[in-house]
CSV table of C-alpha atoms and ligand atoms in Angstrom, one decimal:
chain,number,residue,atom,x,y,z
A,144,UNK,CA,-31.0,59.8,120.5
A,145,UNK,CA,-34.4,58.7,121.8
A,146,UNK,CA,-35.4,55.6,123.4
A,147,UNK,CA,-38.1,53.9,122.6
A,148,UNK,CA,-40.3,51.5,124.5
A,149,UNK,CA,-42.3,49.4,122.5
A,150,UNK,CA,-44.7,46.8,123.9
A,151,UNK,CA,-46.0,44.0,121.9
A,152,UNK,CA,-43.3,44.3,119.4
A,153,UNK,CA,-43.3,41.0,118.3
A,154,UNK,CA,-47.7,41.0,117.2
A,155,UNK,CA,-48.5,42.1,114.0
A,156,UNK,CA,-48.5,45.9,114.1
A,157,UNK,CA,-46.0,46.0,116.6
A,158,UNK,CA,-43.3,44.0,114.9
A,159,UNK,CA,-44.5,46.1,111.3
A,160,UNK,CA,-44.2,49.2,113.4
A,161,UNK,CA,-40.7,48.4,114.4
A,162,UNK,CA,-39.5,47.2,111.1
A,163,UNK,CA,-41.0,50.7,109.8
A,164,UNK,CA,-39.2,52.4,112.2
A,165,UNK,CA,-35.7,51.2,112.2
A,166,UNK,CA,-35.6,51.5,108.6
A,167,UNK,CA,-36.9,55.3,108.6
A,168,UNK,CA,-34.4,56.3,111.4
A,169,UNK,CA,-31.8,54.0,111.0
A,170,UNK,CA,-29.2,54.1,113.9
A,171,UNK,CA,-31.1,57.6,115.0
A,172,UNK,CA,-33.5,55.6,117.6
A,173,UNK,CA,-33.2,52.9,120.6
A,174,UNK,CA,-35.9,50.5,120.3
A,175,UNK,CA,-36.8,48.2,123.1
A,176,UNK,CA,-39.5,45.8,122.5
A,177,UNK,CA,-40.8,44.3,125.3
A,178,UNK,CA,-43.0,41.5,124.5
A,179,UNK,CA,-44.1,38.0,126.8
A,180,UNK,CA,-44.6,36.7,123.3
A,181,UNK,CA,-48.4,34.8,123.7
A,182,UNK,CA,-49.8,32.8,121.1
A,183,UNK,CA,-49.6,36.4,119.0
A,184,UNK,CA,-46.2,36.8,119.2
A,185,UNK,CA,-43.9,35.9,117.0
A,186,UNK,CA,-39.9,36.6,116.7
A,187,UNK,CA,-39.5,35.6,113.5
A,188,UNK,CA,-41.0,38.3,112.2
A,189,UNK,CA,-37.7,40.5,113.3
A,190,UNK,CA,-35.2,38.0,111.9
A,191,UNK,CA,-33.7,41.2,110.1
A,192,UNK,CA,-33.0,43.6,112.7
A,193,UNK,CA,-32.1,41.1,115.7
A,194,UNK,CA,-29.0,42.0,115.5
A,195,UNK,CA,-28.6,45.6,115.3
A,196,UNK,CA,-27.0,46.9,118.5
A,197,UNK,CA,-29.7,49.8,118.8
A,198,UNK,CA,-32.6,47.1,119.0
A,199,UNK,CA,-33.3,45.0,122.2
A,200,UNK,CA,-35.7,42.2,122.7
A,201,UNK,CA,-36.7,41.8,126.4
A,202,UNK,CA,-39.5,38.6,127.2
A,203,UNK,CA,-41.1,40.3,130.0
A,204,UNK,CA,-45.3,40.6,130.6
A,205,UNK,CA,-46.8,44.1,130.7
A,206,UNK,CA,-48.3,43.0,133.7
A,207,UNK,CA,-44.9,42.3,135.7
A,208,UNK,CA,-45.0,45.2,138.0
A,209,UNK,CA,-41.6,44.4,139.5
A,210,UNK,CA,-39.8,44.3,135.5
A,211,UNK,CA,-41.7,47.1,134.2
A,212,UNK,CA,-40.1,49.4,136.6
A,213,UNK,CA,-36.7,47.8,136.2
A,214,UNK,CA,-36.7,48.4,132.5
A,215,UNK,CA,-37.5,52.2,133.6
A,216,UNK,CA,-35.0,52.6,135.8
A,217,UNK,CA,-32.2,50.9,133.4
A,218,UNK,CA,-32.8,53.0,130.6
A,219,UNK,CA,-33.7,56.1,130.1
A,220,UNK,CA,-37.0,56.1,127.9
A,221,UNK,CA,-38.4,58.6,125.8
A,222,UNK,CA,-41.2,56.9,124.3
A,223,UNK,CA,-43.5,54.4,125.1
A,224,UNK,CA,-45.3,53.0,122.4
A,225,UNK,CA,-48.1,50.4,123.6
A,226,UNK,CA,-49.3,48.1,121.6
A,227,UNK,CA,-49.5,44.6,123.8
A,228,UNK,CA,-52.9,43.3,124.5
A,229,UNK,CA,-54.7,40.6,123.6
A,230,UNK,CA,-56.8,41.6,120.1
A,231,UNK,CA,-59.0,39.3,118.9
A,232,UNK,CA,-62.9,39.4,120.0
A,233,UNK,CA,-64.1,36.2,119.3
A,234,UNK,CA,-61.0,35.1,121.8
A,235,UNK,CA,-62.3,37.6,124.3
A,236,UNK,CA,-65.8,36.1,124.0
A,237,UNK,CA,-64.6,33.0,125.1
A,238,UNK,CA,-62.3,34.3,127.9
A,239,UNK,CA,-62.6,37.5,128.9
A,240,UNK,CA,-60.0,37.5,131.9
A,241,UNK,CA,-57.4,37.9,129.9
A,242,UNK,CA,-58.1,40.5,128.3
A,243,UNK,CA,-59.0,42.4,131.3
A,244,UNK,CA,-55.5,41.2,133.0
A,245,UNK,CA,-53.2,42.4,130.1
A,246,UNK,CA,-55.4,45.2,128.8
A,247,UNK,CA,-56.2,47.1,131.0
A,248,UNK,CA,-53.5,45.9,134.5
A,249,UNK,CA,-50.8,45.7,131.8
A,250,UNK,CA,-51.6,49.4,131.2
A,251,UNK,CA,-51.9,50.3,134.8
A,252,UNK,CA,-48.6,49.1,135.1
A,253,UNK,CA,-46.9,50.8,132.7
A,254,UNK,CA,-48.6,54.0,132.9
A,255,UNK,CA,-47.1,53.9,136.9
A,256,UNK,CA,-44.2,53.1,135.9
A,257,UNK,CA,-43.6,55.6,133.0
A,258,UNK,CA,-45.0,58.6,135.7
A,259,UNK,CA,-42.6,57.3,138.4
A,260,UNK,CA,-39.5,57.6,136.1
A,261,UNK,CA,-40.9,60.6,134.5
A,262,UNK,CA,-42.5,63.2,136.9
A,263,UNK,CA,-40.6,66.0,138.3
A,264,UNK,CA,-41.1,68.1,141.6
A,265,UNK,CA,-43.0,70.2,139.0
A,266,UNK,CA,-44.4,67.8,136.5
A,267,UNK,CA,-43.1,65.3,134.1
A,268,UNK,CA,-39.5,65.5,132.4
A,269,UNK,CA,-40.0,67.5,129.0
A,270,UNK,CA,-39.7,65.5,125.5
A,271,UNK,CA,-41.2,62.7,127.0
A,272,UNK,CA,-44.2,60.5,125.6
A,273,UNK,CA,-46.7,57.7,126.2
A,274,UNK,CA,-48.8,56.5,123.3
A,275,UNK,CA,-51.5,54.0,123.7
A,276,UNK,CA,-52.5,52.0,121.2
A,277,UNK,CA,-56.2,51.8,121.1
A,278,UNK,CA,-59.0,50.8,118.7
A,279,UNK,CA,-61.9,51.8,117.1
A,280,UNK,CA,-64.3,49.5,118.8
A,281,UNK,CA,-64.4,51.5,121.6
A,282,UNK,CA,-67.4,53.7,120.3
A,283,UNK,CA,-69.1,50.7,119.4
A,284,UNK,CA,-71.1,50.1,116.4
A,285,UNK,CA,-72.7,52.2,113.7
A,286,UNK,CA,-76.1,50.2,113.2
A,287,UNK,CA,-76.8,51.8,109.7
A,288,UNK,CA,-74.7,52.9,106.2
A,289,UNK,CA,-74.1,56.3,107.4
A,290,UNK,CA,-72.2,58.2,110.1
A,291,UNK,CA,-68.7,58.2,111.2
A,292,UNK,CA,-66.8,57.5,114.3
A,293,UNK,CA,-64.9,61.2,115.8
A,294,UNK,CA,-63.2,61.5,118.9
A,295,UNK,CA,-66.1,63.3,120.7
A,296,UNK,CA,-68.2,59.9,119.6
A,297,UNK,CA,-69.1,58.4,122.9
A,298,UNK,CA,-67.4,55.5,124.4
A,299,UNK,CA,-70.0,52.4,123.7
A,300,UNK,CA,-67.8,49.0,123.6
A,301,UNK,CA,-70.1,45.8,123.1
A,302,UNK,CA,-67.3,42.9,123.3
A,303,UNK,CA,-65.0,42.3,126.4
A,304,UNK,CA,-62.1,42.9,124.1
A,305,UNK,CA,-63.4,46.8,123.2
A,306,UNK,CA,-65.0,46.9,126.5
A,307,UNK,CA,-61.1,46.0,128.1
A,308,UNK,CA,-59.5,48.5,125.6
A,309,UNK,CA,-61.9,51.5,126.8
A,310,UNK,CA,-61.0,50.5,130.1
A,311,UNK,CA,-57.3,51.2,129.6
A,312,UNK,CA,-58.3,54.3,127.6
A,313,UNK,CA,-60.0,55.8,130.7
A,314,UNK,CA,-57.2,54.9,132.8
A,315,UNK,CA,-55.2,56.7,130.3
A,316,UNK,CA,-57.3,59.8,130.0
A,317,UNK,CA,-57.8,59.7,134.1
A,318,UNK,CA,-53.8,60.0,134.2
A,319,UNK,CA,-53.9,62.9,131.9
A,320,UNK,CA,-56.5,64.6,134.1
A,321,UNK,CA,-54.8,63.7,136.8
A,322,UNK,CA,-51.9,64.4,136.6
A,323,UNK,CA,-50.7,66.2,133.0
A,324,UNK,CA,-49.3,62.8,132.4
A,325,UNK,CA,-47.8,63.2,128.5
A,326,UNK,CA,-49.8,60.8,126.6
A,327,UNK,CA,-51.7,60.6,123.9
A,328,UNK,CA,-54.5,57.7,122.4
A,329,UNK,CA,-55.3,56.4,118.8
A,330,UNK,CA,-57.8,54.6,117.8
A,331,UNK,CA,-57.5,52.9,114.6
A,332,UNK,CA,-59.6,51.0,112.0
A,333,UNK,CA,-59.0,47.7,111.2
A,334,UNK,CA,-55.4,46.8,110.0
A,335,UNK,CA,-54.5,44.4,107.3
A,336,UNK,CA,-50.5,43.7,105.6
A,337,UNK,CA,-48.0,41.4,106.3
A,338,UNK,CA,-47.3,39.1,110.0
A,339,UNK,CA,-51.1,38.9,110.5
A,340,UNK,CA,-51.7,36.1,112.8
A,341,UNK,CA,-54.0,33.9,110.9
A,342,UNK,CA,-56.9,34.3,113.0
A,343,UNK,CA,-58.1,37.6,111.2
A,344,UNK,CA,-60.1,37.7,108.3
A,345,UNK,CA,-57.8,38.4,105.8
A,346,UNK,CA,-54.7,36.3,106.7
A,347,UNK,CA,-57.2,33.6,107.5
A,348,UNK,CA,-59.4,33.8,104.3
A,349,UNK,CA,-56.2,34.1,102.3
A,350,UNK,CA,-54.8,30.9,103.8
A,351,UNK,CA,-57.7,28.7,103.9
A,352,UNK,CA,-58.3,29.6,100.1
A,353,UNK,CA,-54.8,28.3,99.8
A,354,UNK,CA,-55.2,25.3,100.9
A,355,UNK,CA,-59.1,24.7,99.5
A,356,UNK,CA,-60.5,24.7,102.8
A,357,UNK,CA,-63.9,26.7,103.5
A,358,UNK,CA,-64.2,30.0,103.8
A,359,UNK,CA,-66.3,30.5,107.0
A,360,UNK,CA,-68.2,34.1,106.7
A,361,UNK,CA,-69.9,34.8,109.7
A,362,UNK,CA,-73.8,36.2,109.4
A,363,UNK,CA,-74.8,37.4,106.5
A,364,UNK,CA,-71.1,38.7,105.4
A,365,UNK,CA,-72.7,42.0,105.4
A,366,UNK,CA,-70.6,43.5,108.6
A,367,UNK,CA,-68.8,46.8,107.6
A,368,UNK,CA,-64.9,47.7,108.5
A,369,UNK,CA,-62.8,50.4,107.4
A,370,UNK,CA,-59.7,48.7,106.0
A,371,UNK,CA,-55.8,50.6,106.7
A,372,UNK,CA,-52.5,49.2,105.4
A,373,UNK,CA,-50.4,48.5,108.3
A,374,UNK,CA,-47.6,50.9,107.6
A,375,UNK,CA,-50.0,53.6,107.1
A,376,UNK,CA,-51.0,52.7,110.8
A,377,UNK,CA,-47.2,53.0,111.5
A,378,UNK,CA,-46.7,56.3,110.0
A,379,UNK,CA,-49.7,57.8,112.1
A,380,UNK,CA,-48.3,56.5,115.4
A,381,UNK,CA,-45.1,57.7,114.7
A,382,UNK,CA,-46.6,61.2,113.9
A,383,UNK,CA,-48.7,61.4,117.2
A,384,UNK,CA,-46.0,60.2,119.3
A,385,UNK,CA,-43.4,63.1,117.7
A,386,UNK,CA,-46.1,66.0,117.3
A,387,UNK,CA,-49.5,64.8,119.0
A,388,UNK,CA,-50.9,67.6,120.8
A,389,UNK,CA,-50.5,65.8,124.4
A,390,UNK,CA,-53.0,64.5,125.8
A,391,UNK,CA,-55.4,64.3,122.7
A,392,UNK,CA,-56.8,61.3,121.5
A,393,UNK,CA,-56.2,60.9,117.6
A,394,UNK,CA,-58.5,58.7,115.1
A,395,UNK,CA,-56.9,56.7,112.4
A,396,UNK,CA,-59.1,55.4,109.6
A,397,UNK,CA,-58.4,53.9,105.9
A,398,UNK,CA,-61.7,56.2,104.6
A,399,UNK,CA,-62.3,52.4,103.1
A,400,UNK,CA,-65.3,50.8,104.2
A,401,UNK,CA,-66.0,47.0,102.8
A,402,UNK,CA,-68.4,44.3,104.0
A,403,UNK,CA,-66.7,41.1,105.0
A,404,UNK,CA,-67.9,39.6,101.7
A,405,UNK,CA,-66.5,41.8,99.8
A,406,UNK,CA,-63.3,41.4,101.0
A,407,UNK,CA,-63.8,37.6,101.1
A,408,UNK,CA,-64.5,37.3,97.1
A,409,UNK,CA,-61.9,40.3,96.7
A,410,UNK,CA,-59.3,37.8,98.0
A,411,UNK,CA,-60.2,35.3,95.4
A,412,UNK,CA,-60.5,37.1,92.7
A,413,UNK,CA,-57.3,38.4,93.4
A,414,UNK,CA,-55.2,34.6,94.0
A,415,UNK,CA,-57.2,33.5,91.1
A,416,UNK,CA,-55.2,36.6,89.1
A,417,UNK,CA,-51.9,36.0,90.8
A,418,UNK,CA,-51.5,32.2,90.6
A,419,UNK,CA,-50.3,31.4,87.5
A,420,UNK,CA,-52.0,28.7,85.5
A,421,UNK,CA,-49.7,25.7,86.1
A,422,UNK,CA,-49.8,25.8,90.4
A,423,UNK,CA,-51.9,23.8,92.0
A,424,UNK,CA,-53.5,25.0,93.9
A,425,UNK,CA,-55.1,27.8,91.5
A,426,UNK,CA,-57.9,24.6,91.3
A,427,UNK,CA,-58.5,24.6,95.0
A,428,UNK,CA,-59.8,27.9,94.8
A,429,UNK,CA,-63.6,28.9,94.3
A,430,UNK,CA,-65.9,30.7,95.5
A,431,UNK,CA,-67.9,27.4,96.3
A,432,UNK,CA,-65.3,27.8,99.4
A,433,UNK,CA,-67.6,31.0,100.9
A,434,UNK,CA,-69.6,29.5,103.8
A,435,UNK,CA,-72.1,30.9,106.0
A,436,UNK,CA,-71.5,30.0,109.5
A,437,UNK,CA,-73.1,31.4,112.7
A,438,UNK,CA,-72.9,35.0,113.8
A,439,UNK,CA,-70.3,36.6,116.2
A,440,UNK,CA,-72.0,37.0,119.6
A,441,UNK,CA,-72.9,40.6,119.8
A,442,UNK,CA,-71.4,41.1,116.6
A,443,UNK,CA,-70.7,45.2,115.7
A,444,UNK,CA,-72.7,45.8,112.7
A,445,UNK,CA,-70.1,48.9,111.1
A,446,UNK,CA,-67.2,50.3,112.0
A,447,UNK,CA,-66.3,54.0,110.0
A,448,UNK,CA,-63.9,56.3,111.2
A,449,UNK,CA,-63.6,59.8,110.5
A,450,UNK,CA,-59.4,60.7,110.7
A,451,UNK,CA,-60.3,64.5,109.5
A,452,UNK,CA,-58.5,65.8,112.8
A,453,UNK,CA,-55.3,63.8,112.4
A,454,UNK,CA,-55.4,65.1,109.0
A,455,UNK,CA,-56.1,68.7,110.2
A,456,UNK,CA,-53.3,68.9,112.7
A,457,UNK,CA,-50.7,67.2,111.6
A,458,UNK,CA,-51.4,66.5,108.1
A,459,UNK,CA,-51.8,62.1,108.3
A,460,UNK,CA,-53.7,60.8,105.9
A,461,UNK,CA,-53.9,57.1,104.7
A,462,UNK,CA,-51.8,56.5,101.2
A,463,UNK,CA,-52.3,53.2,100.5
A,464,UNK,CA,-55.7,52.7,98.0
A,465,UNK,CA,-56.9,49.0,99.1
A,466,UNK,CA,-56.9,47.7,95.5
A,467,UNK,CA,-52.9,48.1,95.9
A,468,UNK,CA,-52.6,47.1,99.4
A,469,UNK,CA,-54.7,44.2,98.9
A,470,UNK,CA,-52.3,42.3,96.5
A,471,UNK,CA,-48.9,43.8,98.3
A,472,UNK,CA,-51.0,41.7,101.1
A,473,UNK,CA,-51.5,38.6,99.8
A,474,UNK,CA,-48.2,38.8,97.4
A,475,UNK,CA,-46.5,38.6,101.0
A,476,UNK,CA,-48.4,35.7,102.0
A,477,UNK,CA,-47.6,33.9,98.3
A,478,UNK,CA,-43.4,34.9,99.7
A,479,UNK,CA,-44.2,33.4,102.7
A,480,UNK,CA,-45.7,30.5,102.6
A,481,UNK,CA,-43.5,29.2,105.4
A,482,UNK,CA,-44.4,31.8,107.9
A,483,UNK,CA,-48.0,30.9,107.8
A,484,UNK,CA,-46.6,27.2,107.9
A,485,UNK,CA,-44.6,27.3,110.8
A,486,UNK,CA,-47.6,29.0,112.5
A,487,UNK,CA,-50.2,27.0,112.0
A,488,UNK,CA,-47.6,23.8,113.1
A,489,UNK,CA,-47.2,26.0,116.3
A,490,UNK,CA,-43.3,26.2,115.1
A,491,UNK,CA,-42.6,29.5,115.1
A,492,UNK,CA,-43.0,29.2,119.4
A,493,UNK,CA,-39.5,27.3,119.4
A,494,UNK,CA,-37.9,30.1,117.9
A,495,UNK,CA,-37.2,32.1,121.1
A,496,UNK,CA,-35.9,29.1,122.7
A,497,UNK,CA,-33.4,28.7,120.0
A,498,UNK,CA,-32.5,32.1,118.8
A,499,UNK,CA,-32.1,33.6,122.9
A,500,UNK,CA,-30.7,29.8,124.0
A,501,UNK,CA,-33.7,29.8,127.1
B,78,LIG,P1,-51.4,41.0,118.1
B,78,LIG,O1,-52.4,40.1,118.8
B,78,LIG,O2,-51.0,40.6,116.7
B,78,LIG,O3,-50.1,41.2,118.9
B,78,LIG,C1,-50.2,41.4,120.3
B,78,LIG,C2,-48.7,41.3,120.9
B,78,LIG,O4,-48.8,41.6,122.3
B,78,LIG,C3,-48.2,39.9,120.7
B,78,LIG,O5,-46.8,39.9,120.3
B,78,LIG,C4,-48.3,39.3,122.2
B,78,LIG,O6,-47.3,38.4,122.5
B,78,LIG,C5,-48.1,40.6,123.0
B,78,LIG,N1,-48.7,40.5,124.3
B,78,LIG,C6,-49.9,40.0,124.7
B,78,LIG,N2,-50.1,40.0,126.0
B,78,LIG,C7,-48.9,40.5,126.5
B,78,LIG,C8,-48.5,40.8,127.8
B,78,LIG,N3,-49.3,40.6,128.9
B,78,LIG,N4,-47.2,41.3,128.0
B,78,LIG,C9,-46.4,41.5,127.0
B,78,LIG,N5,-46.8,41.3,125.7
B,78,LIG,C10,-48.0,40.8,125.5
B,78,LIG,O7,-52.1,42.4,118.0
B,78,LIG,P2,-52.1,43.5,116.9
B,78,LIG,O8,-53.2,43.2,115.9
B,78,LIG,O9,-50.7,43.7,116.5
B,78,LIG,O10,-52.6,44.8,117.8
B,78,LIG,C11,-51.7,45.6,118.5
B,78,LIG,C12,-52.4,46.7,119.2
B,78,LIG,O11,-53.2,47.5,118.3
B,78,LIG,C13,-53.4,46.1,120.2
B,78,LIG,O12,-53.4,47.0,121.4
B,78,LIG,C14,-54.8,46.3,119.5
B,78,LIG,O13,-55.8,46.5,120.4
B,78,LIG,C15,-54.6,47.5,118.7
B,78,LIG,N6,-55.3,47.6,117.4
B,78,LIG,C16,-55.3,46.6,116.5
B,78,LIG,C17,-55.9,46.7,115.3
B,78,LIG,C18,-55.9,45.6,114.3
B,78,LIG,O14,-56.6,45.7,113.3
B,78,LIG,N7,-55.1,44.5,114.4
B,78,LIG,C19,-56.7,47.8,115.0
B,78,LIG,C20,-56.7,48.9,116.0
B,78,LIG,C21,-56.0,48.7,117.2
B,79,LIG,O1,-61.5,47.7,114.4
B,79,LIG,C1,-60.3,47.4,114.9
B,79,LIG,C2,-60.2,46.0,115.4
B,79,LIG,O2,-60.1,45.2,114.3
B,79,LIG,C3,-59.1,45.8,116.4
B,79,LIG,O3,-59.2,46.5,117.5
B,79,LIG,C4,-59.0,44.3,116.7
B,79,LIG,O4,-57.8,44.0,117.5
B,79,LIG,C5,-58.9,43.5,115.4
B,79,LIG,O5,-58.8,42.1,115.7
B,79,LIG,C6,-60.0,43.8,114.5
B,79,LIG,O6,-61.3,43.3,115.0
B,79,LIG,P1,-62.4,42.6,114.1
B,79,LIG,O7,-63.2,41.8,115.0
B,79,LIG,O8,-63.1,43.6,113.3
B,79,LIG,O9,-61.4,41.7,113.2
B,79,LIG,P2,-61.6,40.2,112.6
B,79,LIG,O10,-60.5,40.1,111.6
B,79,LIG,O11,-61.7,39.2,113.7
B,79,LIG,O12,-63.0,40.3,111.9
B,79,LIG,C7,-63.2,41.2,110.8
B,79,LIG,C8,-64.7,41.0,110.4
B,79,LIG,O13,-64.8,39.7,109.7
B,79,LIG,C9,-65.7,40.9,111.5
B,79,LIG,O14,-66.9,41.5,111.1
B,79,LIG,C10,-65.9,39.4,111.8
B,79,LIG,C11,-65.7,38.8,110.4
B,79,LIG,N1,-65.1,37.5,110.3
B,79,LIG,C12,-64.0,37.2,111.0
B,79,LIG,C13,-63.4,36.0,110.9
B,79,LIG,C14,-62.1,35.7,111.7
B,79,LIG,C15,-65.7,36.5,109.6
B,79,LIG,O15,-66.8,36.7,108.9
B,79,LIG,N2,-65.1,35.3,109.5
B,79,LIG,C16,-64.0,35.0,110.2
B,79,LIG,O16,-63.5,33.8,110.1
């Protein structure tokens, strides 16, 4: 039975990931999520497996050298799955420090701690595996419509948030070199589904077109990403982490490249086609609401990846078209209407108080 660590469980793809996973293996896996739950985390999102005795939920910072190596030497871990960092640019813009402190020393941390309770007199214990979670961004931008993003791209990261995720990816690849440590990196596209914080595009748009309030586009709109459905994102990691060649670095992509304002009038189009006729709010929504605002500093023109080796070698390719994933999306938003509530009332941050009595 395998034990996994998972950092930043309670985030978005990190609690979707562990959802995913406890429902594929059932009682088959250990999951420990270790999160110090920031702004970006949120319990609530794993109200349905809190209670299963093979999942644990430990509040500790990736960055807590003296924890870290506890929760190493208390149970016997197989996989490490890292997601924690802090993920959004236009935060890192504003404050960098952060993002270097949790990014890349959060990595540090557990990448010493992971070797320590792993390496041998010849090596590391077999079976054992450390996946970080990493991002496109770190090749930087693609200034025109063509060309893709590979693993042999070089590294080129333009904000402090891609510049703090190459960072860990080097420290990453230096322990690999190093010292055969068993890892592997993705880098993924941008991810959209449910328990976005609503500081993203979509979960944003689809919240402030909710509630009639503008829809702020930044630049001309005309910024490419390359949407994947979150549990496509899951099933990839999952894949590297059981049959990643080690030490490779993997792209994940969503072959589905959009401008922002496509997906902004996408979003309308598609609450204007959900809400029936009688709710109210169906009338708040326009697209009057699209507003030009100012550009991102140093915003990244495109973003394309090209997943061809993930498919290659272990057969991963994305399965969900957007037109499908786009309404599961934002039918789970219509569900949850209190979710996005008690976030933006700051509610859901009492949750851990109550549910863990601290
Ligand atoms: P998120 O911001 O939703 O969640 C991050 C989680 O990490 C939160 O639960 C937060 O509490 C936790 N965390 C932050 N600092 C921590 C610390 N010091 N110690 C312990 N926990 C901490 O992020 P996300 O969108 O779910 O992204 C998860 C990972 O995937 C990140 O590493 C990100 O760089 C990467 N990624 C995200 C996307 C995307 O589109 N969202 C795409 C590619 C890669
Ligand atoms: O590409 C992977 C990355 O995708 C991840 O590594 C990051 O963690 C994740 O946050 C995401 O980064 P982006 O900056 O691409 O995502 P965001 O949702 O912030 O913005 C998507 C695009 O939409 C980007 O071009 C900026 C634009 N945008 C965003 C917001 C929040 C707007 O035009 N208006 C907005 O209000």
């Amino acid at each position: 039975m395998k034990t996994y660590l998972v950092t930043g469980g309670a985030g978005f793809i990190g609690s979707n990931f562990i959802l995913y996973m406890l429902k594929k293996y059932q009682e088959e896996i250990n999951i420990i999520n270790v999160d110090c739950l920031t702004y970006a985390g949120n319990l609530e999102n794993l109200k349905e497996v809190e209670h299963r005795k093979n999942y644990k939920f430990l509040k500790v910072d990736v960055c807590d050298k003296k924890a870290i190596l506890n929760i190493f030497q208390t149970y016997d871990i197989d996989r490490v799955i890292h997601f924690a960092a802090e993920s959004h640019v236009d935060r890192s813009i504003r404050n960098p420090e952060v993002f270097v402190n949790t990014n890349v020393l959060g990595t540090l941390n557990l990448l010493n701690a992971a070797k320590l309770a792993w390496e041998t007199e010849d090596g590391f214990k077999p079976g054992k595996k450390y996946l970080q979670v990493s991002t496109d961004e770190v090749y930087g931008a693609l200034e025109g419509e063509e060309g893709y993003f590979y693993e042999t791209t070089p590294l080129d990261p333009h904000s402090p948030y891609s510049a703090s995720k190459t960072s860990a990816d080097l420290m990453v690849k230096s322990y690999v070199d190093t010292f055969h440590f068993p890892a592997n990196i993705t880098r993924c596209s941008n991810n959209y589904g449910p328990y976005q914080f609503p500081e993203k595009l979509i979960p944003l748009m689809i919240n402030n077109a909710l509630n009639g309030k503008k829809l702020p586009v930044y630049g001309t709109g005309k910024n490419v990403r390359d949407w994947l459905y979150v549990e496509d994102h899951c099933k990839a990691i999952d894949l590297v982490a059981e049959k990643g060649r080690v030490g490779e670095v993997y792209n994940v992509g969503g072959h589905n490249e959009k401008k922002n304002i496509e997906i902004v009038t996408m979003i309308i189009d598609t609450l204007l086609e959900m809400l029936s006729a009688k709710d109210p709010r169906r009338k708040l929504i326009s697209h009057d609401l699209i507003t030009y605002v100012e550009d991102r500093k140093g915003h990244d023109f495109r973003y394309a990846i090209a997943p061809d080796k993930i498919k290659a070698e272990l057969g991963w390719e994305p399965e969900t078209p957007f037109s499908e994933g786009i309404k599961r999306t934002i039918a789970w938003y219509l569900e949850h209407m209190e979710w996005m509530e008690r976030i933006t009332k700051g509610e859901y941050q009492k949750y851990y108080e109550k549910m863990y009595r601290m």
